[in-house]
Amino acid sequence: MTSQAHELDELPETDEDGRLAGNVNGRMCIVTRQSGSPDELIRFVAGPDGSVVPDLKRQLPGRGCWVTPERALIEKAIAKKLFARALKRDVKAGPELLALLDRLMAQQLAGMMNMARKAGQFISGATKVDAAVRSGNAIAVFHATDAAADGVRKLDQARKAWALGSDAGNEIPSFRLFSGAEMDELMGQNAFIHACALAGQAGEGVVKRAKMLEQYRLGGQPEAERDAARTEQ
């Protein structure tokens, strides 16, 4: 069978929420056709107007389908009309879905940061972040994309020092996802230049959403290109 013929195959049969037969906990990505947990994928449903709607909270009614959170895979789902085939109805999905999904994921992450801040699990300010990293209390570090290089370098040194002095082996992850202007719009007075998430349900929720947004923006690129993109942000 040619690859073109394979692309025209019907998707494997799933239930109303994208489960393959005999796979109660997993969901199938309609692009890769691989199974993953709901936390690893993004759910989509058909809106009342026939548009494809991202359902980040996985609460919207109706038949759902799932895609691995990588921009290139969403682009392929749009190009191959996979949403219509998976949702079993005529739906509209164009390039605007890419920007909509990025915006919704960014808003969800910013909201989680604000929630974690109220719970005492998200702090900002270079001095406080440095202390949290060196004490091992930080579980992830965040910088504005336009943060000064010197400030980022100092916190990178703190991350390296903690990794060398602990049994963890790996450095605390670091994210650069929003510019200062974007954070002003998303978070208002809670915008930051340097911040970190602390252990706890809310802090872990921040890290989970940050990883998904980064995967959406950078996923599918070779490791060297991903590292370069993070550096340029």
C-alpha positions as MATLAB code, in Angstrom:
seq = 'MTSQAHELDELPETDEDGRLAGNVNGRMCIVTRQSGSPDELIRFVAGPDGSVVPDLKRQLPGRGCWVTPERALIEKAIAKKLFARALKRDVKAGPELLALLDRLMAQQLAGMMNMARKAGQFISGATKVDAAVRSGNAIAVFHATDAAADGVRKLDQARKAWALGSDAGNEIPSFRLFSGAEMDELMGQNAFIHACALAGQAGEGVVKRAKMLEQYRLGGQPEAERDAARTEQ';
ca = [
       0.000    0.000    0.000;
       1.385    3.444   -0.923;
       1.759    6.166    1.676;
      -0.890    8.207   -0.182;
      -3.331    5.321    0.031;
      -2.542    4.932    3.718;
      -3.416    8.596    4.309;
      -6.827    7.980    2.780;
      -7.562    5.035    5.065;
     -10.351    5.496    7.551;
      -9.160    6.274   11.032;
      -9.368    3.350   13.461;
     -12.792    3.140   15.075;
     -13.013    4.918   18.416;
     -15.794    5.719   20.851;
     -17.319    9.162   21.436;
     -14.243   10.341   23.315;
     -11.499    8.972   21.104;
     -10.836    5.702   22.942;
      -9.728    2.724   20.911;
     -11.541   -0.521   21.662;
     -10.098   -2.152   24.780;
      -8.128    0.968   25.791;
     -10.086    2.515   28.638;
      -7.506    5.057   29.801;
      -5.799    5.985   26.530;
      -6.865    8.235   23.688;
      -5.719    8.047   20.068;
      -3.969   10.942   18.352;
      -5.778   11.258   15.014;
      -2.529   12.245   13.250;
       0.080    9.834   14.613;
      -2.531    7.161   15.471;
      -0.609    6.490   18.656;
      -2.307    6.125   22.017;
      -1.613    8.504   24.885;
      -3.150    9.610   28.150;
      -5.573   12.578   28.140;
      -2.896   14.640   29.911;
      -0.527   14.145   26.971;
      -2.971   15.139   24.223;
      -5.328   17.991   23.340;
      -9.034   17.321   22.917;
     -11.063   18.951   20.149;
     -14.819   19.065   19.612;
     -17.139   20.523   16.991;
     -18.620   23.879   17.950;
     -22.269   24.836   17.301;
     -21.174   26.777   14.193;
     -19.242   23.835   12.784;
     -15.828   25.151   13.794;
     -13.199   22.963   15.482;
     -12.860   24.005   19.132;
      -9.899   23.142   21.402;
     -11.196   21.706   24.686;
      -8.233   22.171   27.014;
     -10.249   21.372   30.128;
     -11.736   18.260   28.477;
     -15.235   19.212   29.602;
     -17.122   20.237   26.461;
     -19.980   17.935   25.419;
     -20.153   15.926   22.241;
     -17.869   13.651   20.311;
     -14.198   14.457   20.845;
     -10.943   13.709   19.083;
      -7.343   14.108   20.229;
      -4.068   15.388   18.791;
      -0.532   15.354   20.180;
       0.298   18.975   21.147;
       2.672   19.865   18.335;
       1.950   22.677   15.895;
       3.095   20.625   12.901;
       0.646   17.847   13.779;
      -2.270   20.304   14.092;
      -1.278   21.683   10.681;
      -1.352   18.155    9.250;
      -4.752   17.440   10.809;
      -6.086   20.592    9.133;
      -4.479   19.857    5.753;
      -5.644   16.227    5.660;
      -9.146   17.093    6.963;
      -8.665   14.643    9.812;
     -10.906   16.596   12.197;
     -13.943   16.029    9.988;
     -13.161   12.315    9.697;
     -12.620   11.899   13.439;
     -15.597   13.993   14.542;
     -17.792   12.384   11.856;
     -19.272   15.671   10.665;
     -18.489   18.525    8.338;
     -16.365   20.922   10.378;
     -14.263   23.950    9.529;
     -10.608   23.958   10.553;
      -8.238   26.502    9.043;
      -4.903   28.133    9.883;
      -6.617   30.348   12.470;
      -6.945   27.272   14.686;
      -3.159   27.304   15.196;
      -3.134   30.820   16.663;
      -6.298   30.155   18.674;
      -4.805   27.077   20.304;
      -1.563   28.901   21.145;
      -3.540   31.759   22.705;
      -5.755   29.454   24.750;
      -2.784   27.445   26.025;
      -0.956   30.662   26.941;
      -4.010   31.959   28.808;
      -4.392   28.658   30.638;
      -0.726   28.724   31.693;
      -0.947   32.342   32.874;
      -4.092   31.516   34.852;
      -2.351   28.569   36.478;
       0.611   30.780   37.380;
      -1.731   33.231   39.096;
      -3.441   30.388   40.950;
      -0.096   28.952   42.062;
       1.021   32.394   43.233;
      -2.034   32.624   45.488;
      -1.187   29.167   46.852;
       2.389   30.238   47.600;
       3.768   27.928   44.906;
       4.899   30.508   42.350;
       7.313   33.308   43.259;
       9.050   36.012   41.264;
      12.103   38.225   41.629;
      15.667   37.184   40.820;
      16.833   37.041   44.446;
      13.922   34.894   45.624;
      14.197   32.620   42.594;
      17.933   32.153   43.112;
      17.365   31.162   46.748;
      14.567   28.744   45.837;
      16.701   27.087   43.162;
      19.774   26.715   45.372;
      17.666   25.290   48.229;
      16.058   22.712   45.955;
      12.555   24.115   46.504;
      12.082   25.227   42.905;
      10.762   22.704   40.390;
      11.010   24.975   37.309;
      12.369   28.407   36.445;
      10.694   30.933   34.135;
      12.205   33.945   32.365;
      10.618   36.595   30.196;
      11.864   36.154   26.625;
      13.284   39.678   26.791;
      14.934   39.224   30.202;
      18.496   40.551   30.428;
      21.081   37.921   29.526;
      23.019   38.533   32.739;
      19.997   37.739   34.912;
      19.300   34.556   32.998;
      22.958   33.546   33.220;
      23.049   33.957   37.008;
      19.984   31.768   37.475;
      21.393   29.219   35.035;
      24.459   29.071   37.279;
      22.209   28.459   40.283;
      20.460   25.636   38.425;
      23.799   24.049   37.525;
      25.078   24.421   41.111;
      21.996   22.721   42.518;
      22.238   19.850   40.020;
      25.913   19.281   40.832;
      25.315   19.367   44.576;
      22.276   17.107   44.626;
      21.486   13.548   43.628;
      18.946   14.659   41.024;
      21.337   14.429   38.115;
      19.281   16.782   35.938;
      18.988   20.541   36.167;
      15.682   22.145   37.108;
      13.895   22.888   33.806;
      13.860   26.448   32.500;
      11.216   28.047   30.281;
      11.107   31.229   28.190;
       7.578   31.438   26.812;
       6.321   35.033   27.154;
       7.761   38.485   26.581;
       7.259   41.163   29.199;
       4.566   42.791   27.034;
       2.734   39.476   26.603;
       2.787   38.905   30.351;
       1.486   42.415   31.008;
      -1.512   41.521   28.835;
      -1.973   38.019   30.251;
      -1.158   38.598   33.919;
      -1.314   42.320   34.644;
       0.422   43.201   37.900;
       1.604   39.582   38.281;
       3.899   39.855   35.236;
       7.507   38.907   35.965;
      11.030   38.927   34.554;
      12.242   35.886   36.528;
      10.043   33.456   38.458;
       9.894   29.851   39.615;
       7.307   27.232   40.470;
       7.512   25.440   43.818;
       6.455   21.902   44.698;
       2.742   21.386   45.226;
      -0.341   20.692   43.136;
      -0.612   24.229   41.745;
       3.131   24.548   41.065;
       3.166   21.181   39.313;
       0.149   22.322   37.283;
       2.186   25.299   36.066;
       5.060   23.065   34.953;
       2.736   20.640   33.193;
       1.097   23.436   31.178;
       4.436   25.085   30.429;
       5.794   21.822   29.027;
       2.722   21.414   26.830;
       2.930   24.954   25.458;
       6.651   24.542   24.750;
       5.978   21.199   23.082;
       3.301   22.817   20.924;
       5.644   25.564   19.796;
       8.894   23.603   19.491;
       7.862   19.941   19.308;
       8.953   17.903   16.338;
      12.130   19.939   15.838;
      15.534   18.277   16.172;
      17.047   18.715   19.640;
      19.675   21.183   18.393;
      17.010   23.377   16.786;
      14.854   23.268   19.924;
      17.815   24.360   22.034;
      18.588   27.166   19.608;
      14.963   28.318   19.633;
      14.931   28.387   23.434;
      18.122   30.464   23.431;
      16.722   32.951   20.906;
      13.476   33.460   22.833;
];
